[in-house]
Short mmCIF file of C-alpha atoms in Angstrom, two decimals:
data_model
loop_
_atom_site.label_atom_id
_atom_site.label_comp_id
_atom_site.label_asym_id
_atom_site.label_seq_id
_atom_site.Cartn_x
_atom_site.Cartn_y
_atom_site.Cartn_z
CA MET A 157 6.93 7.60 -9.54
CA GLU A 158 7.67 4.41 -11.44
CA ARG A 159 7.43 2.31 -8.32
CA GLU A 160 4.05 3.74 -7.30
CA LEU A 161 2.63 3.27 -10.76
CA LEU A 162 3.91 -0.29 -10.88
CA LYS A 163 2.52 -1.18 -7.47
CA GLY A 164 -1.00 -0.28 -8.52
CA ASN A 165 -0.77 -1.91 -11.90
CA THR A 166 0.89 -5.21 -11.02
CA PRO A 167 -2.42 -7.13 -11.16
CA THR A 168 -3.11 -5.72 -14.62
CA LEU A 169 0.33 -6.76 -15.85
CA ILE A 170 -0.22 -10.26 -14.51
CA LEU A 171 -3.55 -10.52 -16.31
CA ALA A 172 -1.98 -9.36 -19.54
CA VAL A 173 0.80 -11.93 -19.33
CA LEU A 174 -1.65 -14.74 -18.56
CA GLU A 175 -3.73 -13.82 -21.58
CA GLU A 176 -1.21 -15.63 -23.73
CA GLY A 177 -1.57 -18.81 -21.71
CA PRO A 178 -1.24 -20.30 -18.21
CA LEU A 179 2.02 -19.76 -16.34
CA HIS A 180 3.48 -20.25 -12.88
CA GLY A 181 4.78 -17.41 -10.71
CA TYR A 182 8.42 -17.54 -11.74
CA ALA A 183 7.54 -17.53 -15.43
CA ILE A 184 5.15 -14.60 -14.98
CA ALA A 185 7.98 -12.56 -13.45
CA ARG A 186 10.33 -13.49 -16.27
CA GLU A 187 7.71 -12.67 -18.89
CA ILE A 188 6.99 -9.23 -17.45
CA GLU A 189 10.72 -8.61 -17.40
CA ARG A 190 11.13 -9.83 -20.95
CA ARG A 191 8.21 -7.94 -22.44
CA SER A 192 9.17 -4.66 -20.81
CA ASP A 193 12.72 -5.17 -22.09
CA ASN A 194 14.02 -5.06 -18.52
CA ALA A 195 12.60 -1.56 -18.03
CA LEU A 196 10.20 -2.68 -15.31
CA THR A 197 11.75 -4.34 -12.29
CA PHE A 198 9.93 -5.18 -9.14
CA LYS A 199 10.31 -7.48 -6.17
CA GLU A 200 9.13 -10.83 -7.48
CA GLY A 201 7.85 -12.03 -4.14
CA THR A 202 5.06 -9.47 -4.32
CA LEU A 203 3.59 -11.30 -7.30
CA TYR A 204 2.10 -14.00 -5.12
CA PRO A 205 -0.18 -11.89 -2.93
CA ALA A 206 -1.32 -10.13 -6.12
CA LEU A 207 -2.05 -13.51 -7.72
CA HIS A 208 -4.00 -14.54 -4.65
CA THR A 209 -6.12 -11.37 -4.82
CA LEU A 210 -6.78 -11.99 -8.50
CA GLU A 211 -7.87 -15.51 -7.65
CA GLN A 212 -10.21 -14.26 -4.95
CA GLN A 213 -11.80 -11.91 -7.47
CA GLY A 214 -12.35 -14.85 -9.79
CA TRP A 215 -10.10 -13.54 -12.54
CA VAL A 216 -7.59 -16.40 -12.43
CA ILE A 217 -7.66 -19.98 -11.25
CA SER A 218 -4.70 -21.92 -9.95
CA GLU A 219 -3.78 -25.57 -9.81
CA TRP A 220 -0.75 -27.56 -8.83
CA ARG A 221 0.75 -29.37 -11.76
CA LYS A 222 3.27 -32.17 -11.55
CA THR A 223 6.01 -32.07 -14.11
CA ALA A 224 8.13 -35.10 -14.86
CA GLY A 225 11.31 -35.04 -12.79
CA GLU A 226 10.82 -31.42 -11.71
CA ARG A 227 9.25 -29.87 -8.67
CA ASP A 228 5.53 -29.27 -8.66
CA ARG A 229 4.36 -25.91 -9.83
CA LYS A 230 1.29 -23.87 -9.14
CA VAL A 231 0.03 -22.74 -12.51
CA TYR A 232 -2.34 -19.81 -12.98
CA THR A 233 -4.92 -19.55 -15.76
CA LEU A 234 -6.92 -16.55 -16.86
CA THR A 235 -10.72 -16.93 -16.57
CA PRO A 236 -13.27 -15.33 -18.93
CA ALA A 237 -14.09 -12.83 -16.19
CA GLY A 238 -10.38 -12.09 -15.94
CA ARG A 239 -10.21 -11.53 -19.68
CA ALA A 240 -13.05 -9.01 -19.44
CA ALA A 241 -11.35 -7.27 -16.51
CA LEU A 242 -8.13 -7.07 -18.51
CA GLU A 243 -9.96 -5.44 -21.42
CA GLU A 244 -11.54 -2.89 -19.12
CA ARG A 245 -8.23 -2.05 -17.46
CA THR A 246 -6.46 -1.78 -20.79
CA ARG A 247 -9.09 0.70 -21.94
CA ARG A 248 -8.72 2.72 -18.78
CA TRP A 249 -4.95 2.74 -19.07
CA ASP A 250 -5.15 3.83 -22.71
CA ARG A 251 -7.41 6.74 -21.77
CA PHE A 252 -5.10 7.73 -18.94
CA ALA A 253 -1.91 7.44 -20.99
CA HIS A 254 -3.46 9.36 -23.86
CA ALA A 255 -4.58 12.17 -21.55
CA VAL A 256 -1.11 12.49 -20.04
CA ASP A 257 0.44 12.40 -23.50
CA ARG A 258 -1.70 15.29 -24.56
CA ILE A 259 -0.57 17.36 -21.63
CA LEU A 260 3.09 16.50 -22.01
CA LYS A 261 3.49 16.53 -25.74
CA LYS A 262 2.79 19.59 -27.81
CA GLN A 263 2.91 17.68 -31.08
CA GLU A 264 0.05 15.41 -30.08
CA ARG A 265 -2.07 18.35 -28.99
CA ASP A 266 -1.43 20.24 -32.18
CA GLU A 267 -2.37 17.22 -34.28
CA GLU A 268 -5.62 16.52 -32.47
CA SER A 269 -6.80 19.96 -31.49
CA PRO A 270 -5.16 22.59 -33.66
CA SER A 271 -7.49 25.26 -32.32
CA LEU A 272 -6.31 25.03 -28.68
CA PRO A 273 -5.24 28.43 -27.36
CA PRO A 274 -1.62 28.87 -26.21
CA ASN A 275 -0.65 29.83 -22.64
CA SER A 276 -0.63 33.50 -23.58
CA ALA A 277 -4.43 33.36 -23.82
CA TRP A 278 -4.59 33.08 -20.02
CA LEU A 279 -1.83 35.50 -19.06
CA PRO A 280 -1.10 37.81 -21.95
CA GLU A 281 1.09 40.04 -19.78
CA LEU A 282 3.50 37.19 -19.11
CA HIS A 283 3.77 36.05 -22.70
CA PRO A 284 4.26 39.10 -24.88
CA GLY A 285 3.98 38.30 -28.51
CA GLY A 286 2.00 35.06 -27.92
CA MET B 92 27.55 -26.26 1.96
CA SER B 93 26.26 -28.84 -0.51
CA ASP B 94 27.44 -30.44 -3.76
CA GLN B 95 29.21 -28.04 -6.01
CA ASP B 96 27.13 -28.85 -9.04
CA SER B 97 23.62 -29.22 -7.78
CA ILE B 98 21.25 -27.22 -5.67
CA PRO B 99 19.08 -29.53 -3.62
CA HIS B 100 15.52 -29.62 -4.88
CA PRO B 101 13.12 -30.39 -2.08
CA GLU B 102 9.77 -31.65 -3.11
CA PRO B 103 7.08 -29.14 -2.28
CA SER B 104 4.44 -30.35 0.11
CA THR B 105 1.15 -30.79 -1.65
CA PRO B 106 -1.76 -32.81 -0.24
CA GLU B 107 -0.36 -35.82 -2.07
CA ASN B 108 3.15 -35.19 -0.90
CA PRO B 109 3.20 -34.34 2.81
CA PRO B 110 6.44 -32.95 4.25
CA GLY B 111 8.79 -35.07 6.30
CA GLU B 112 8.64 -38.28 4.31
CA GLY B 113 11.24 -38.76 1.60
CA ARG B 114 12.01 -35.04 1.30
CA SER B 115 15.54 -34.18 0.25
CA LEU B 116 17.58 -31.76 2.32
CA ALA B 117 16.47 -28.18 1.82
CA ASP B 118 18.86 -25.29 1.48
CA PRO B 119 19.10 -23.82 5.01
CA TYR B 120 19.46 -20.23 3.82
CA ILE B 121 16.37 -20.40 1.69
CA GLU B 122 14.48 -22.01 4.55
CA ASP B 123 15.61 -19.27 6.92
CA TYR B 124 14.50 -16.65 4.43
CA LEU B 125 11.11 -18.33 4.02
CA ASP B 126 10.71 -18.59 7.79
CA ARG B 127 10.92 -14.81 7.94
CA VAL B 128 8.07 -14.52 5.47
CA TYR B 129 6.17 -17.25 7.23
CA ALA B 130 6.39 -16.00 10.83
CA PRO B 131 4.35 -12.78 10.55
CA LEU B 132 1.63 -14.70 8.74
CA VAL B 133 0.93 -17.05 11.65
CA GLY B 134 -2.55 -16.26 12.86
CA VAL B 135 -3.26 -14.19 9.78
CA ILE B 136 -3.38 -16.91 7.15
CA PRO B 137 -4.58 -20.46 7.95
CA TYR B 138 -1.98 -23.23 8.08
CA THR B 139 -2.77 -25.06 4.86
CA ARG B 140 -2.71 -21.96 2.70
CA ARG B 141 0.38 -20.66 4.48
CA ARG B 142 2.22 -23.90 3.80
CA ASP B 143 1.07 -23.82 0.19
CA LEU B 144 2.27 -20.31 -0.47
CA ILE B 145 5.62 -20.98 1.18
CA ASP B 146 6.03 -23.98 -1.11
CA GLU B 147 5.30 -21.78 -4.08
CA MET B 148 7.85 -19.22 -3.03
CA ARG B 149 10.43 -21.90 -2.32
CA SER B 150 9.97 -23.19 -5.85
CA HIS B 151 10.42 -19.68 -7.25
CA LEU B 152 13.55 -19.07 -5.20
CA TYR B 153 15.12 -22.32 -6.32
CA GLU B 154 14.45 -21.44 -9.93
CA LEU B 155 16.06 -18.05 -9.42
CA VAL B 156 19.14 -19.62 -7.85
CA GLN B 157 19.34 -22.25 -10.56
CA THR B 158 19.27 -19.60 -13.30
CA ARG B 159 22.09 -17.71 -11.63
CA ARG B 160 24.13 -20.90 -11.24
CA GLU B 161 23.64 -21.69 -14.91
CA GLU B 162 24.94 -18.24 -15.71
CA GLY B 163 28.09 -19.13 -13.80
CA ALA B 164 27.61 -17.46 -10.43
CA GLU B 165 28.94 -18.95 -7.20
CA GLU B 166 26.44 -20.42 -4.78
CA GLU B 167 26.65 -17.54 -2.31
CA GLU B 168 26.32 -14.92 -5.02
CA ALA B 169 23.42 -16.79 -6.59
CA LEU B 170 21.57 -16.90 -3.29
CA ARG B 171 22.23 -13.24 -2.61
CA GLU B 172 20.96 -12.22 -6.03
CA ALA B 173 17.91 -14.46 -5.71
CA PHE B 174 16.98 -12.92 -2.35
CA ARG B 175 17.55 -9.43 -3.69
CA GLN B 176 15.38 -10.12 -6.71
CA PHE B 177 12.64 -11.76 -4.72
CA GLY B 178 12.36 -8.94 -2.21
CA PRO B 179 12.79 -8.36 1.53
CA PRO B 180 10.85 -11.01 3.50
CA ARG B 181 9.10 -8.41 5.64
CA ARG B 182 7.77 -6.57 2.64
CA ILE B 183 6.40 -9.79 1.18
CA ALA B 184 4.81 -10.72 4.49
CA ARG B 185 3.26 -7.28 4.70
CA ALA B 186 1.95 -7.58 1.15
CA TRP B 187 0.29 -10.85 2.15
CA ILE B 188 -1.24 -9.33 5.26
CA GLU B 189 -2.60 -6.47 3.20
CA ALA B 190 -4.03 -8.88 0.64
CA GLU B 191 -5.80 -10.63 3.50
CA SER B 192 -7.12 -7.77 5.50
CA ILE B 193 -7.53 -4.64 3.45
CA PRO B 194 -11.33 -4.32 3.32
CA TRP B 195 -11.77 -4.55 7.05
CA THR B 196 -8.94 -2.19 7.89
CA ARG B 197 -10.20 0.50 5.55
CA ARG B 198 -13.77 0.20 6.75
CA GLN B 199 -12.64 0.26 10.35
CA GLY B 200 -10.50 3.29 9.68
CA TRP B 201 -13.24 5.23 7.94
CA LEU B 202 -15.65 4.50 10.77
CA ALA B 203 -13.14 5.53 13.41
CA SER B 204 -12.32 8.66 11.46
CA LEU B 205 -15.96 9.59 11.04
CA LEU B 206 -16.87 9.02 14.67
CA THR B 207 -13.92 10.78 16.25
CA PHE B 208 -13.39 13.71 13.92
CA GLY B 209 -17.05 13.97 13.05
CA GLY B 210 -18.00 14.02 16.70
CA ALA B 211 -15.35 16.56 17.59
CA ALA B 212 -16.26 18.69 14.56
CA LEU B 213 -19.87 18.75 15.67
CA VAL B 214 -19.00 19.81 19.20
CA ALA B 215 -16.60 22.51 18.02
CA PHE B 216 -19.18 23.84 15.63
CA LEU B 217 -21.74 23.97 18.39
CA MET B 218 -19.25 25.89 20.51
CA VAL B 219 -18.97 28.55 17.88
CA ALA B 220 -22.66 28.67 17.04
CA SER B 221 -23.76 28.41 20.64
CA PRO B 222 -26.69 30.66 21.66
CA TYR B 223 -24.51 32.03 24.47
CA SER B 224 -22.16 33.68 22.04
CA GLY B 225 -24.67 35.91 20.26
CA GLY B 226 -23.20 39.40 20.38
CA GLU B 227 -21.10 38.67 23.48
CA ASP B 228 -17.37 38.73 23.71
CA TRP B 229 -15.95 35.21 23.84
CA PHE B 230 -13.62 36.06 26.69
CA GLN B 231 -16.49 37.38 28.75
CA ARG B 232 -18.34 34.13 28.67
CA ARG B 233 -18.01 32.53 32.05
CA ASN B 234 -20.15 29.54 31.22
CA LEU B 235 -17.67 27.99 28.79
CA GLY B 236 -17.24 24.55 30.31
CA TYR B 237 -14.15 22.38 30.42
CA ALA B 238 -16.15 19.86 28.43
CA ASP B 239 -16.18 22.24 25.48
CA ILE B 240 -12.42 22.66 25.58
CA TRP B 241 -11.86 18.95 26.08
CA ALA B 242 -14.11 17.90 23.20
CA GLY B 243 -13.16 20.60 20.77
CA LEU B 244 -9.46 20.89 21.32
CA VAL B 245 -7.97 17.88 23.11
CA LEU B 246 -10.10 14.99 21.89
CA PRO B 247 -9.21 15.42 18.22
CA LEU B 248 -5.55 15.12 19.21
CA PHE B 249 -6.20 11.75 20.82
CA ALA B 250 -8.22 10.68 17.82
CA ALA B 251 -5.34 11.57 15.50
CA ILE B 252 -2.89 9.63 17.66
CA LEU B 253 -5.14 6.57 17.63
CA LEU B 254 -5.51 6.68 13.87
CA GLY B 255 -1.79 7.12 13.41
CA TYR B 256 -1.18 4.10 15.59
CA HIS B 257 -3.68 1.79 13.94
CA ALA B 258 -3.77 2.53 10.33
CA ARG B 259 -2.20 4.06 7.32
CA ALA B 260 -2.41 7.73 7.99
CA ARG B 261 -2.75 9.02 4.46
CA VAL B 262 -6.33 7.91 3.87
CA TYR B 263 -7.60 9.25 7.15
CA LEU B 264 -5.69 12.47 6.74
CA THR B 265 -7.88 13.03 3.71
CA SER B 266 -11.07 12.51 5.66
CA PHE B 267 -9.72 14.80 8.34
CA PHE B 268 -9.10 17.56 5.85
CA VAL B 269 -12.57 17.14 4.44
CA LEU B 270 -14.14 17.49 7.88
CA SER B 271 -11.94 20.45 8.79
CA ALA B 272 -12.88 22.17 5.57
CA MET B 273 -16.53 21.49 6.24
CA ILE B 274 -16.45 22.96 9.70
CA LEU B 275 -14.52 25.98 8.48
CA VAL B 276 -17.01 26.68 5.73
CA ALA B 277 -20.01 26.03 7.98
CA SER B 278 -18.65 28.28 10.70
CA LEU B 279 -17.87 31.09 8.32
CA LEU B 280 -21.26 30.88 6.66
CA TYR B 281 -23.01 30.90 9.98
CA LEU B 282 -20.96 33.74 11.35
CA ALA B 283 -21.65 35.84 8.33
CA ASP B 284 -25.12 36.36 9.82
CA LEU B 285 -24.00 37.40 13.30
CA PRO B 286 -23.99 41.10 14.20
CA SER B 287 -20.53 42.50 13.70
CA GLY B 288 -18.73 43.50 16.88
CA ALA B 289 -15.31 44.99 17.37
CA SER B 290 -12.79 44.37 14.64
CA TYR B 291 -10.18 41.66 15.27
CA GLY B 292 -7.43 41.85 12.72
CA GLY B 293 -9.74 42.00 9.72
CA PHE B 294 -12.36 39.56 10.97
CA SER B 295 -15.71 41.07 11.78
CA SER B 296 -15.98 39.20 15.06
CA ILE B 297 -13.90 37.16 17.43
CA TYR B 298 -15.97 34.11 16.50
CA GLU B 299 -15.00 34.25 12.85
CA PHE B 300 -11.39 34.49 13.90
CA PHE B 301 -11.92 31.60 16.23
CA ALA B 302 -13.45 29.43 13.51
CA VAL B 303 -10.50 29.99 11.21
CA VAL B 304 -8.02 29.31 14.00
CA LEU B 305 -9.86 26.13 14.86
CA GLY B 306 -9.69 24.88 11.31
CA LEU B 307 -5.98 25.59 11.08
CA TYR B 308 -5.40 24.08 14.49
CA TRP B 309 -7.03 20.88 13.37
CA ILE B 310 -4.86 20.59 10.30
CA LEU B 311 -1.77 21.04 12.45
CA LEU B 312 -3.24 18.53 14.86
CA ALA B 313 -3.51 15.89 12.16
CA PHE B 314 0.18 16.04 11.39
CA ILE B 315 1.20 16.02 15.03
CA GLY B 316 -1.25 13.36 16.16
CA ILE B 317 -0.71 10.98 13.28
CA GLY B 318 3.04 11.45 13.61
CA ILE B 319 2.88 10.59 17.30
CA GLY B 320 0.68 7.58 16.60
CA THR B 321 2.96 6.24 13.89
CA ALA B 322 6.07 6.72 16.02
CA PHE B 323 4.36 4.95 18.88
CA ARG B 324 3.42 2.02 16.68
CA ARG B 325 7.01 1.66 15.52
CA LEU B 326 8.20 1.79 19.12
CA VAL B 327 5.80 -0.97 20.16
CA ARG B 328 6.78 -3.16 17.23
CA TRP B 329 10.44 -2.66 18.03
CA ALA B 330 9.94 -3.65 21.64
CA ARG B 331 8.04 -6.85 20.88
CA LEU B 332 9.23 -10.38 21.60
CA THR B 333 10.76 -10.93 18.18
CA PRO B 334 13.05 -7.94 17.77
CA HIS B 335 15.27 -9.74 15.27
CA LEU B 336 12.37 -9.89 12.86
CA SER B 337 12.04 -6.12 13.00
CA LEU B 338 15.54 -5.66 11.69
CA PRO B 339 16.13 -5.48 7.94
CA TYR B 340 17.05 -8.79 6.39
CA ARG B 341 20.72 -9.33 5.61
CA PHE B 342 21.90 -12.44 3.86
CA THR B 343 24.92 -13.58 5.92
CA PRO B 344 26.34 -16.92 4.87
CA GLU B 345 28.36 -18.59 7.57
#
C-alpha cells in the first residue's frame, strides 16, 4: 500500500520540497529522505519523469547551472502556479488523511462526534449489550 | 578500473559543452546502465531532450556513488548501491514513456473500449429484445443468424484480447464492467414486461436467464481476453530484436 500511495503522491512531495527553495534532482531525493526520517524510500530515477511532468504543467521551471569546479546541475524552481497547486494538494491530502483517521481511530471519532452510534446500532443481535 | 581515490567526473553535455571534446573518461558501468535507460526512449523522446535527461541522471548517479565512497564503500559496492537506489533502468524508461504518452494512450483506450464493448453490448441487447423473441422459445427460433452469435459472443472476446495487448487492462476492465452492468440492467428491465412463459430455474423466461448468463459471460470474458492479450504482449516483447534488454538488470562487474 505504501508504494502505491507514494507513486501517486511523488509530484506533491517534490513540490513541497521545492517550496523551501530551488534544488537539483539528487538533492530533492535526499531531502525527501531526510524529512521523512528515512521512512519513505523510492527509486530515485523516477523523480526525473515526475519533474518533467511538473515542468510541463508549469508548476516548476528548470535551468542548468554551472558550479565552480563541479559538474553542471539542472536546478528546479517552484513557480507561483506550482505553489498554488501545492496548497490545493495539501488541503486535499489533509481532508483525506483526516477522514481515514476518523475511521481508524476511535479516540478521534469520540472527540469530534460524541453522538455517533456504535456498531450495535446496525446489528443489535450481533452485539448484545451494546 | 580507475584511480582508487577518485571517480571520474565527466562533464555533462549542455549546449555550451558538446560531448566528445575535452570530456574525461566516463565510468563504463554507469554508461552501460544509462544506455539501458536511453535505448527504449529512442523514437519516443527527441534527441536533445533525451541527451539532456541522460546527463541529469548521470550527474545524480555520480553523486550517489561519491556519497557511498565517502562513507567508505569499495567502488563495486558503491556502484551496486547507487544502481539499486536509483532504480531498475527499465522501470525508469517506462516511467519516462508514460510521462510522454499518457493522455493519448488513455484516450485511445477509452475509445477502443467504447466502440468494441459498446458495439457488442448493443448487438447483444438487440438479440435479447428482438421482435422475433416475443413469446417464442429461444431454441425454436430458426432465424437466429451466425452474425448474432459472432457479434454477441465472439467479438467481445477479440476486443478483450486487443485491449489486453495494447493497454493497461485495469482501466478498461472498469469500463467493461460498467457496460456489462448496463446491459444486464437494461435486459432485465425490458424482460420484466415480456409475457412469462415456462419457468427456467426461477427466471420467468428463457430470455431473462439468457440476459443474466450473457452478463456473467462477459465478465468472465474480460479476465480471459485481457489475460490472453497481456500474455501475448509479453511474448512479443520477449521475442523482439533486443532480448537482452527484456531481462532484468544485473550489475555484473568484470
